[in-house]
mmCIF file of C-alpha atoms and ligand atoms in Angstrom:
data_model
loop_
_atom_site.group_PDB
_atom_site.id
_atom_site.type_symbol
_atom_site.label_atom_id
_atom_site.label_comp_id
_atom_site.label_asym_id
_atom_site.label_seq_id
_atom_site.Cartn_x
_atom_site.Cartn_y
_atom_site.Cartn_z
ATOM 1 C CA MET A 197 0.000 0.000 0.000
ATOM 2 C CA SER A 198 1.359 3.425 -0.900
ATOM 3 C CA HIS A 199 2.242 5.531 2.100
ATOM 4 C CA HIS A 200 1.755 8.639 0.001
ATOM 5 C CA PHE A 201 -2.028 8.807 0.106
ATOM 6 C CA LEU A 202 -4.057 10.900 2.474
ATOM 7 C CA ARG A 203 -7.753 10.439 3.142
ATOM 8 C CA PHE A 204 -10.271 12.378 5.216
ATOM 9 C CA GLU A 205 -13.487 10.539 6.067
ATOM 10 C CA GLN A 206 -16.355 12.714 7.272
ATOM 11 C CA VAL A 207 -14.055 14.743 9.499
ATOM 12 C CA ARG A 208 -15.674 17.148 11.914
ATOM 13 C CA TYR A 209 -13.830 19.416 14.281
ATOM 14 C CA ARG A 210 -15.187 21.621 17.025
ATOM 15 C CA TYR A 211 -12.794 24.041 18.761
ATOM 16 C CA PRO A 212 -12.892 23.932 22.558
ATOM 17 C CA GLY A 213 -14.784 27.258 22.502
ATOM 18 C CA GLY A 214 -17.632 25.467 20.697
ATOM 19 C CA TYR A 215 -17.185 26.668 17.093
ATOM 20 C CA GLU A 216 -17.465 23.847 14.560
ATOM 21 C CA ALA A 217 -14.739 24.697 12.025
ATOM 22 C CA LEU A 218 -14.921 21.440 10.010
ATOM 23 C CA ARG A 219 -18.345 20.080 9.138
ATOM 24 C CA GLY A 220 -17.931 16.721 7.447
ATOM 25 C CA ILE A 221 -14.776 16.867 5.310
ATOM 26 C CA SER A 222 -14.159 13.946 2.925
ATOM 27 C CA PHE A 223 -11.534 13.684 0.191
ATOM 28 C CA GLU A 224 -8.609 11.543 -0.833
ATOM 29 C CA LEU A 225 -5.287 12.530 -2.336
ATOM 30 C CA THR A 226 -3.387 9.808 -4.110
ATOM 31 C CA HIS A 227 0.310 9.435 -4.717
ATOM 32 C CA GLY A 228 1.891 12.363 -6.500
ATOM 33 C CA GLU A 229 -1.254 14.437 -6.648
ATOM 34 C CA LYS A 230 -0.963 18.197 -6.121
ATOM 35 C CA ALA A 231 -4.063 19.904 -4.794
ATOM 36 C CA ALA A 232 -4.798 23.484 -3.805
ATOM 37 C CA LEU A 233 -7.095 24.211 -0.874
ATOM 38 C CA VAL A 234 -8.763 27.574 -1.290
ATOM 39 C CA GLY A 235 -11.524 29.582 0.341
ATOM 40 C CA MET A 236 -12.145 32.830 2.177
ATOM 41 C CA ASN A 237 -10.589 33.829 5.491
ATOM 42 C CA GLY A 238 -12.082 31.660 8.202
ATOM 43 C CA ALA A 239 -13.313 28.948 5.788
ATOM 44 C CA GLY A 240 -11.418 26.275 7.747
ATOM 45 C CA LYS A 241 -8.312 25.665 5.617
ATOM 46 C CA SER A 242 -5.744 25.878 8.409
ATOM 47 C CA THR A 243 -7.942 23.811 10.706
ATOM 48 C CA LEU A 244 -8.116 21.121 8.023
ATOM 49 C CA LEU A 245 -4.349 21.154 7.467
ATOM 50 C CA LEU A 246 -3.682 20.815 11.191
ATOM 51 C CA HIS A 247 -5.523 17.490 10.954
ATOM 52 C CA THR A 248 -3.146 16.091 8.338
ATOM 53 C CA ASN A 249 -0.435 15.371 10.883
ATOM 54 C CA GLY A 250 -2.499 15.128 14.023
ATOM 55 C CA LEU A 251 -1.846 18.542 15.539
ATOM 56 C CA LEU A 252 -5.611 18.463 15.832
ATOM 57 C CA LEU A 253 -7.529 15.199 16.055
ATOM 58 C CA PRO A 254 -11.084 15.013 14.659
ATOM 59 C CA THR A 255 -14.046 15.430 16.959
ATOM 60 C CA ASP A 256 -15.712 12.953 14.630
ATOM 61 C CA GLY A 257 -14.690 10.999 11.496
ATOM 62 C CA ARG A 258 -11.126 9.963 10.702
ATOM 63 C CA VAL A 259 -7.937 10.851 8.880
ATOM 64 C CA VAL A 260 -6.018 8.031 7.205
ATOM 65 C CA MET A 261 -2.455 8.429 6.034
ATOM 66 C CA GLY A 262 -1.097 5.606 3.880
ATOM 67 C CA GLY A 263 -3.387 3.050 5.490
ATOM 68 C CA ILE A 264 -2.745 4.215 9.054
ATOM 69 C CA THR A 265 -5.595 5.895 10.910
ATOM 70 C CA LEU A 266 -4.392 8.907 12.818
ATOM 71 C CA THR A 267 -4.722 8.491 16.567
ATOM 72 C CA ARG A 268 -2.592 9.562 19.526
ATOM 73 C CA ARG A 269 -0.795 6.229 19.256
ATOM 74 C CA THR A 270 0.052 6.500 15.561
ATOM 75 C CA LEU A 271 1.077 10.185 15.717
ATOM 76 C CA PRO A 272 4.854 9.579 15.719
ATOM 77 C CA ILE A 273 4.733 7.482 12.523
ATOM 78 C CA VAL A 274 2.424 9.879 10.742
ATOM 79 C CA ARG A 275 4.450 12.952 11.756
ATOM 80 C CA GLN A 276 7.516 11.524 10.029
ATOM 81 C CA ALA A 277 5.582 11.028 6.823
ATOM 82 C CA VAL A 278 3.572 14.249 6.678
ATOM 83 C CA GLY A 279 5.518 17.496 6.552
ATOM 84 C CA LEU A 280 3.395 20.484 7.526
ATOM 85 C CA VAL A 281 4.539 24.052 6.912
ATOM 86 C CA PHE A 282 2.520 26.348 9.189
ATOM 87 C CA GLN A 283 0.811 29.541 8.116
ATOM 88 C CA ASP A 284 2.885 31.482 10.670
ATOM 89 C CA PRO A 285 6.630 30.633 10.585
ATOM 90 C CA ASP A 286 6.991 31.798 14.192
ATOM 91 C CA ASN A 287 5.191 28.580 15.144
ATOM 92 C CA GLN A 288 7.806 26.519 13.307
ATOM 93 C CA LEU A 289 11.079 28.130 14.367
ATOM 94 C CA PHE A 290 12.202 27.874 17.958
ATOM 95 C CA MET A 291 15.929 27.044 18.000
ATOM 96 C CA PRO A 292 18.781 29.568 18.486
ATOM 97 C CA THR A 293 19.967 29.291 14.880
ATOM 98 C CA VAL A 294 18.473 28.534 11.501
ATOM 99 C CA GLU A 295 20.645 25.458 10.972
ATOM 100 C CA GLU A 296 19.618 24.007 14.337
ATOM 101 C CA ASP A 297 15.983 24.522 13.432
ATOM 102 C CA VAL A 298 16.429 22.704 10.124
ATOM 103 C CA ALA A 299 18.472 19.950 11.809
ATOM 104 C CA PHE A 300 15.853 19.370 14.505
ATOM 105 C CA GLY A 301 13.585 17.046 12.513
ATOM 106 C CA PRO A 302 16.341 14.905 10.960
ATOM 107 C CA ALA A 303 18.061 14.639 14.368
ATOM 108 C CA ASN A 304 14.840 13.242 15.836
ATOM 109 C CA MET A 305 14.771 10.669 13.065
ATOM 110 C CA GLY A 306 18.015 9.217 14.359
ATOM 111 C CA LEU A 307 20.223 10.125 11.391
ATOM 112 C CA THR A 308 24.000 10.422 11.723
ATOM 113 C CA SER A 309 25.537 13.870 12.085
ATOM 114 C CA GLY A 310 26.906 13.638 8.535
ATOM 115 C CA GLU A 311 23.494 12.808 7.134
ATOM 116 C CA ILE A 312 21.913 15.587 9.171
ATOM 117 C CA GLU A 313 24.416 18.144 7.883
ATOM 118 C CA GLU A 314 23.762 17.056 4.330
ATOM 119 C CA ARG A 315 19.998 17.350 4.771
ATOM 120 C CA VAL A 316 20.305 20.799 6.348
ATOM 121 C CA ALA A 317 22.466 22.137 3.532
ATOM 122 C CA GLU A 318 20.269 20.599 0.851
ATOM 123 C CA ALA A 319 17.020 21.931 2.335
ATOM 124 C CA LEU A 320 18.392 25.439 2.911
ATOM 125 C CA ARG A 321 19.848 25.513 -0.586
ATOM 126 C CA ALA A 322 16.476 24.485 -2.038
ATOM 127 C CA VAL A 323 14.794 27.544 -0.517
ATOM 128 C CA GLY A 324 17.715 29.880 -1.290
ATOM 129 C CA ALA A 325 18.543 30.386 2.396
ATOM 130 C CA LEU A 326 21.883 28.643 2.845
ATOM 131 C CA HIS A 327 23.554 31.972 3.623
ATOM 132 C CA LEU A 328 21.228 32.386 6.623
ATOM 133 C CA ARG A 329 22.283 29.160 8.314
ATOM 134 C CA LYS A 330 24.086 30.819 11.251
ATOM 135 C CA CYS A 331 21.422 33.477 11.818
ATOM 136 C CA ALA A 332 18.961 33.557 14.675
ATOM 137 C CA PRO A 333 15.442 32.998 13.304
ATOM 138 C CA TYR A 334 14.006 35.978 15.209
ATOM 139 C CA GLN A 335 16.384 38.285 13.313
ATOM 140 C CA LEU A 336 15.052 37.244 9.923
ATOM 141 C CA SER A 337 12.492 39.071 7.810
ATOM 142 C CA GLY A 338 9.018 37.570 7.436
ATOM 143 C CA GLY A 339 9.842 36.145 4.021
ATOM 144 C CA GLN A 340 13.188 34.725 5.153
ATOM 145 C CA LYS A 341 11.424 33.037 8.082
ATOM 146 C CA LYS A 342 8.898 31.590 5.671
ATOM 147 C CA SER A 343 11.668 30.122 3.484
ATOM 148 C CA VAL A 344 13.476 28.652 6.484
ATOM 149 C CA SER A 345 10.259 27.145 7.852
ATOM 150 C CA ILE A 346 9.786 25.408 4.489
ATOM 151 C CA ALA A 347 13.369 24.099 4.758
ATOM 152 C CA THR A 348 12.678 22.597 8.218
ATOM 153 C CA VAL A 349 9.991 20.466 6.607
ATOM 154 C CA LEU A 350 11.909 19.592 3.421
ATOM 155 C CA ALA A 351 14.795 18.329 5.562
ATOM 156 C CA MET A 352 12.490 15.596 6.872
ATOM 157 C CA GLN A 353 11.980 14.364 3.287
ATOM 158 C CA PRO A 354 8.261 13.844 3.869
ATOM 159 C CA SER A 355 6.056 11.541 1.773
ATOM 160 C CA VAL A 356 3.269 14.091 1.871
ATOM 161 C CA LEU A 357 3.924 17.830 1.852
ATOM 162 C CA VAL A 358 1.275 20.076 3.359
ATOM 163 C CA MET A 359 1.717 23.842 3.188
ATOM 164 C CA ASP A 360 -0.333 26.651 4.651
ATOM 165 C CA GLU A 361 0.092 29.827 2.618
ATOM 166 C CA PRO A 362 3.608 29.022 1.369
ATOM 167 C CA THR A 363 3.972 32.234 -0.635
ATOM 168 C CA SER A 364 2.591 34.792 1.825
ATOM 169 C CA ASN A 365 5.203 37.464 2.663
ATOM 170 C CA LEU A 366 7.555 36.343 -0.072
ATOM 171 C CA ASP A 367 9.061 38.802 -2.542
ATOM 172 C CA PRO A 368 8.696 37.916 -6.234
ATOM 173 C CA ARG A 369 11.987 36.046 -6.470
ATOM 174 C CA ALA A 370 11.438 34.042 -3.275
ATOM 175 C CA ARG A 371 7.884 33.312 -4.399
ATOM 176 C CA ARG A 372 9.158 32.007 -7.719
ATOM 177 C CA GLN A 373 11.779 29.913 -5.936
ATOM 178 C CA THR A 374 9.112 28.434 -3.660
ATOM 179 C CA ILE A 375 6.836 27.632 -6.585
ATOM 180 C CA ASP A 376 9.728 25.919 -8.361
ATOM 181 C CA LEU A 377 10.616 23.810 -5.359
ATOM 182 C CA ILE A 378 6.996 22.755 -4.841
ATOM 183 C CA ARG A 379 6.935 21.776 -8.491
ATOM 184 C CA ARG A 380 10.065 19.657 -8.034
ATOM 185 C CA PHE A 381 8.523 17.859 -5.047
ATOM 186 C CA THR A 382 7.107 14.791 -6.742
ATOM 187 C CA HIS A 383 5.100 13.335 -3.856
ATOM 188 C CA THR A 384 1.603 14.161 -2.681
ATOM 189 C CA THR A 385 1.139 17.860 -1.958
ATOM 190 C CA LEU A 386 -1.708 19.841 -0.410
ATOM 191 C CA ILE A 387 -1.429 23.631 -0.371
ATOM 192 C CA ALA A 388 -3.785 26.076 1.318
ATOM 193 C CA THR A 389 -3.444 29.387 -0.462
ATOM 194 C CA HIS A 390 -4.975 32.732 -1.349
ATOM 195 C CA ASP A 391 -2.517 32.877 -4.257
ATOM 196 C CA MET A 392 -4.778 31.913 -7.156
ATOM 197 C CA GLU A 393 -1.887 32.153 -9.625
ATOM 198 C CA LEU A 394 -0.012 29.541 -7.619
ATOM 199 C CA ALA A 395 -3.054 27.276 -7.505
ATOM 200 C CA ALA A 396 -3.504 27.567 -11.260
ATOM 201 C CA GLU A 397 0.166 27.046 -12.021
ATOM 202 C CA LEU A 398 0.986 24.185 -9.670
ATOM 203 C CA CYS A 399 -2.122 22.274 -8.763
ATOM 204 C CA PRO A 400 -4.144 20.298 -11.300
ATOM 205 C CA ARG A 401 -6.747 19.700 -8.578
ATOM 206 C CA MET A 402 -8.487 22.224 -6.355
ATOM 207 C CA LEU A 403 -10.649 21.873 -3.255
ATOM 208 C CA ILE A 404 -12.805 24.866 -2.391
ATOM 209 C CA MET A 405 -13.852 25.368 1.219
ATOM 210 C CA LYS A 406 -16.666 27.445 2.574
ATOM 211 C CA GLU A 407 -17.823 27.586 6.185
ATOM 212 C CA GLY A 408 -16.176 24.332 7.186
ATOM 213 C CA GLU A 409 -17.226 22.302 4.170
ATOM 214 C CA ILE A 410 -15.674 21.356 0.855
ATOM 215 C CA VAL A 411 -18.118 22.820 -1.632
ATOM 216 C CA ALA A 412 -16.176 21.887 -4.771
ATOM 217 C CA ASP A 413 -13.439 19.387 -5.604
ATOM 218 C CA GLY A 414 -12.245 19.008 -9.159
ATOM 219 C CA LEU A 415 -9.936 20.150 -11.904
ATOM 220 C CA THR A 416 -8.497 23.580 -11.084
ATOM 221 C CA GLU A 417 -8.816 24.681 -14.689
ATOM 222 C CA ARG A 418 -12.529 23.848 -14.737
ATOM 223 C CA LEU A 419 -13.378 25.312 -11.325
ATOM 224 C CA PHE A 420 -11.652 28.584 -12.208
ATOM 225 C CA ARG A 421 -14.002 28.904 -15.200
ATOM 226 C CA ASP A 422 -17.094 28.644 -13.002
ATOM 227 C CA ARG A 423 -17.640 32.308 -12.208
ATOM 228 C CA GLU A 424 -20.792 31.710 -10.202
ATOM 229 C CA LEU A 425 -19.017 29.260 -7.937
ATOM 230 C CA LEU A 426 -16.045 31.604 -7.494
ATOM 231 C CA GLU A 427 -18.340 34.489 -6.671
ATOM 232 C CA ALA A 428 -20.260 32.405 -4.121
ATOM 233 C CA CYS A 429 -17.004 31.380 -2.457
ATOM 234 C CA GLY A 430 -15.373 34.818 -2.498
ATOM 235 C CA LEU A 431 -12.663 33.751 -4.928
ATOM 236 C CA GLU A 432 -11.208 35.333 -8.031
ATOM 237 C CA GLN A 433 -9.935 33.939 -11.286
ATOM 238 C CA PRO A 434 -6.172 34.022 -11.730
ATOM 239 C CA CYS A 435 -5.082 36.987 -13.894
ATOM 240 C CA ARG A 436 -4.074 34.792 -16.797
ATOM 241 C CA MET A 437 -7.643 33.458 -17.120
ATOM 242 C CA ARG A 438 -9.392 36.811 -16.993
ATOM 243 C CA THR A 439 -10.794 37.699 -20.360
ATOM 244 C CA GLY A 440 -12.509 40.928 -19.337
HETATM 245 N N1 ATP B 270 -7.899 28.190 18.172
HETATM 246 C C1 ATP B 270 -9.141 28.466 17.776
HETATM 247 N N2 ATP B 270 -10.166 28.501 18.660
HETATM 248 C C2 ATP B 270 -11.431 28.774 18.264
HETATM 249 N N3 ATP B 270 -11.792 28.999 16.987
HETATM 250 C C3 ATP B 270 -10.827 28.976 16.059
HETATM 251 C C4 ATP B 270 -9.459 28.712 16.405
HETATM 252 N N4 ATP B 270 -8.713 28.746 15.270
HETATM 253 C C5 ATP B 270 -9.592 29.017 14.281
HETATM 254 N N5 ATP B 270 -10.848 29.152 14.748
HETATM 255 C C6 ATP B 270 -12.050 29.440 13.954
HETATM 256 O O1 ATP B 270 -12.243 28.415 12.995
HETATM 257 C C7 ATP B 270 -12.630 28.969 11.732
HETATM 258 C C8 ATP B 270 -11.675 28.480 10.657
HETATM 259 O O2 ATP B 270 -10.388 29.054 10.887
HETATM 260 P P1 ATP B 270 -9.138 28.680 10.002
HETATM 261 O O3 ATP B 270 -7.953 29.321 10.626
HETATM 262 O O4 ATP B 270 -9.116 27.224 9.796
HETATM 263 O O5 ATP B 270 -9.530 29.411 8.631
HETATM 264 P P2 ATP B 270 -8.670 29.622 7.296
HETATM 265 O O6 ATP B 270 -9.515 29.154 6.163
HETATM 266 O O7 ATP B 270 -7.340 29.030 7.456
HETATM 267 O O8 ATP B 270 -8.574 31.210 7.226
HETATM 268 P P3 ATP B 270 -7.366 32.159 6.652
HETATM 269 O O9 ATP B 270 -7.565 32.229 5.172
HETATM 270 O O10 ATP B 270 -7.660 33.491 7.297
HETATM 271 O O11 ATP B 270 -6.056 31.595 7.069
HETATM 272 C C9 ATP B 270 -12.682 30.483 11.910
HETATM 273 O O12 ATP B 270 -14.013 30.856 12.122
HETATM 274 C C10 ATP B 270 -11.866 30.717 13.160
HETATM 275 O O13 ATP B 270 -12.350 31.820 13.868
HETATM 276 MG MG1 MG B 271 -5.428 29.789 7.508
#
């Protein structure tokens, strides 16, 4: 069985305050698929992504990763396979230096120091941040933090890559670099984004969320042509598809 597939089965999630942010989410991503997760602020995208590696566990329903149902007991296995880049890099970076942050995951996987060093250099190079390796994360700009937080996840060489707003705060060159590295990642990828150009360019499949539900799931190209649907979900066509 491929360990690269990710399935949500009727997942519901209620925050401790009582708000039900996920209201019956079902979908499956198969090996190598790239899907965008879009929807207005507050639609539930980040809440959904936090379920992919068990940072939140469903109130009801289940999440299955490569045949393993996510529970407290299976968390450690699933966390090694699913790499989640948070919306806010400050939640991802907590070590004194960038290279220690990137080394943290691989070190926990029991790799040798040589292997760890190699992974750190490779991941930082991939996001164009190798020159920042000795810096303290809190001294970095928002975009630099974002790039480094992506590197911390790449260094784990995950089977499934999950990213929450990977291009927010990035300048055009860093954004392009990030898009290129997501493109090079050949495994299953799920990306929550408000960047419709990115969705159109990178993700053949798109899931649209509204008020805790997936209201559309299909070919990105087709969904972006459905103006009524976009309007109802507060979304816009990517520039390249606008015909006036
Ligand atoms: N820790 C929390 N406690 C209570 N409610 C929360 C919490 N985090 C999020 N929510 C609520 O859950 C809903 C979904 O939030 P979520 O962050 O998943 O949305 P989102 O689609 O990621 O939005 P954005 O595009 O702004 O990032 C919102 O109504 C939000 O207020
Ligand atoms: Mg969010």
